[in-house]
């Protein structure tokens, strides 16, 4: 049965920067190993397969500590905040 009501997604704690810190660590580890961090992160986020992330500097084990929806929320939030700042 199709609902016409909008579902509410519970937000992360706005004071938590765990997802952000882990993303930056993983990004740097991927760059260090010569990978394109954006495509590797997209591969991980869309499939859930941690082998898209290098094990260098414990990046793979770190990324699996954060739920993929938290990563997406962090990315979208940061992106939209940057757009909003540029409009001011």
CSV table of C-alpha atoms in Angstrom, one decimal:
chain,number,residue,atom,x,y,z
A,1,UNK,CA,0.0,0.0,0.0
A,2,UNK,CA,1.4,3.4,-1.0
A,3,UNK,CA,1.6,6.1,1.7
A,4,UNK,CA,1.1,9.7,0.9
A,5,UNK,CA,2.8,10.9,4.1
A,6,UNK,CA,6.4,12.0,4.2
A,7,UNK,CA,8.6,9.7,6.2
A,8,UNK,CA,11.0,11.3,8.7
A,9,UNK,CA,14.7,10.3,8.8
A,10,UNK,CA,16.2,10.7,12.2
A,11,UNK,CA,19.3,12.9,11.9
A,12,UNK,CA,22.7,12.2,13.3
A,13,UNK,CA,23.9,14.1,16.4
A,14,UNK,CA,25.0,17.4,15.0
A,15,UNK,CA,27.8,17.7,17.5
A,16,UNK,CA,29.4,14.4,16.2
A,17,UNK,CA,32.1,14.6,13.6
A,18,UNK,CA,33.0,11.0,13.7
A,19,UNK,CA,31.8,10.3,10.1
A,20,UNK,CA,33.6,13.4,8.9
A,21,UNK,CA,36.9,12.5,10.6
A,22,UNK,CA,36.7,8.9,9.2
A,23,UNK,CA,35.8,10.1,5.7
A,24,UNK,CA,38.8,12.4,5.7
A,25,UNK,CA,41.2,9.7,7.0
A,26,UNK,CA,39.9,7.3,4.4
A,27,UNK,CA,40.2,9.9,1.7
A,28,UNK,CA,43.8,10.6,2.5
A,29,UNK,CA,44.6,6.9,2.7
A,30,UNK,CA,43.1,6.3,-0.8
A,31,UNK,CA,45.0,9.3,-2.2
A,32,UNK,CA,48.3,8.1,-0.6
A,33,UNK,CA,47.9,4.7,-2.3
A,34,UNK,CA,47.1,6.3,-5.7
A,35,UNK,CA,43.4,5.6,-5.9
A,36,UNK,CA,40.7,8.1,-6.9
A,37,UNK,CA,39.0,8.6,-3.5
A,38,UNK,CA,35.7,9.7,-5.0
A,39,UNK,CA,35.2,6.7,-7.2
A,40,UNK,CA,36.4,4.3,-4.5
A,41,UNK,CA,34.0,5.9,-1.9
A,42,UNK,CA,31.1,5.8,-4.4
A,43,UNK,CA,31.8,2.1,-5.0
A,44,UNK,CA,31.8,1.4,-1.2
A,45,UNK,CA,28.7,3.5,-0.5
A,46,UNK,CA,26.6,2.0,-3.3
A,47,UNK,CA,27.6,-1.7,-2.8
A,48,UNK,CA,28.7,-1.9,0.9
A,49,UNK,CA,31.8,-3.9,-0.2
A,50,UNK,CA,34.7,-2.7,2.0
A,51,UNK,CA,37.2,-4.0,-0.6
A,52,UNK,CA,36.7,-0.7,-2.4
A,53,UNK,CA,38.6,0.9,0.5
A,54,UNK,CA,42.3,0.3,1.0
A,55,UNK,CA,43.5,-1.3,4.2
A,56,UNK,CA,46.4,1.2,4.2
A,57,UNK,CA,46.4,3.2,7.5
A,58,UNK,CA,43.5,1.0,8.8
A,59,UNK,CA,41.1,2.9,6.4
A,60,UNK,CA,39.1,-0.2,5.6
A,61,UNK,CA,38.4,-1.1,9.3
A,62,UNK,CA,37.7,2.6,10.1
A,63,UNK,CA,35.1,3.0,7.3
A,64,UNK,CA,33.2,-0.1,8.4
A,65,UNK,CA,32.6,1.6,11.9
A,66,UNK,CA,30.3,4.1,10.3
A,67,UNK,CA,27.0,3.1,8.7
A,68,UNK,CA,26.7,4.0,5.0
A,69,UNK,CA,23.6,6.1,5.6
A,70,UNK,CA,25.7,8.2,8.0
A,71,UNK,CA,28.3,8.7,5.3
A,72,UNK,CA,25.7,9.8,2.8
A,73,UNK,CA,24.1,12.1,5.4
A,74,UNK,CA,27.5,13.7,6.1
A,75,UNK,CA,28.3,14.2,2.4
A,76,UNK,CA,24.9,15.7,1.6
A,77,UNK,CA,24.9,17.9,4.6
A,78,UNK,CA,28.4,19.3,3.9
A,79,UNK,CA,27.6,19.8,0.2
A,80,UNK,CA,24.4,21.7,0.9
A,81,UNK,CA,26.1,23.8,3.6
A,82,UNK,CA,28.8,24.8,1.1
A,83,UNK,CA,26.1,25.7,-1.5
A,84,UNK,CA,24.2,27.8,1.1
A,85,UNK,CA,27.4,29.6,2.1
A,86,UNK,CA,28.2,30.5,-1.5
A,87,UNK,CA,24.7,32.0,-1.9
A,88,UNK,CA,25.1,34.4,1.0
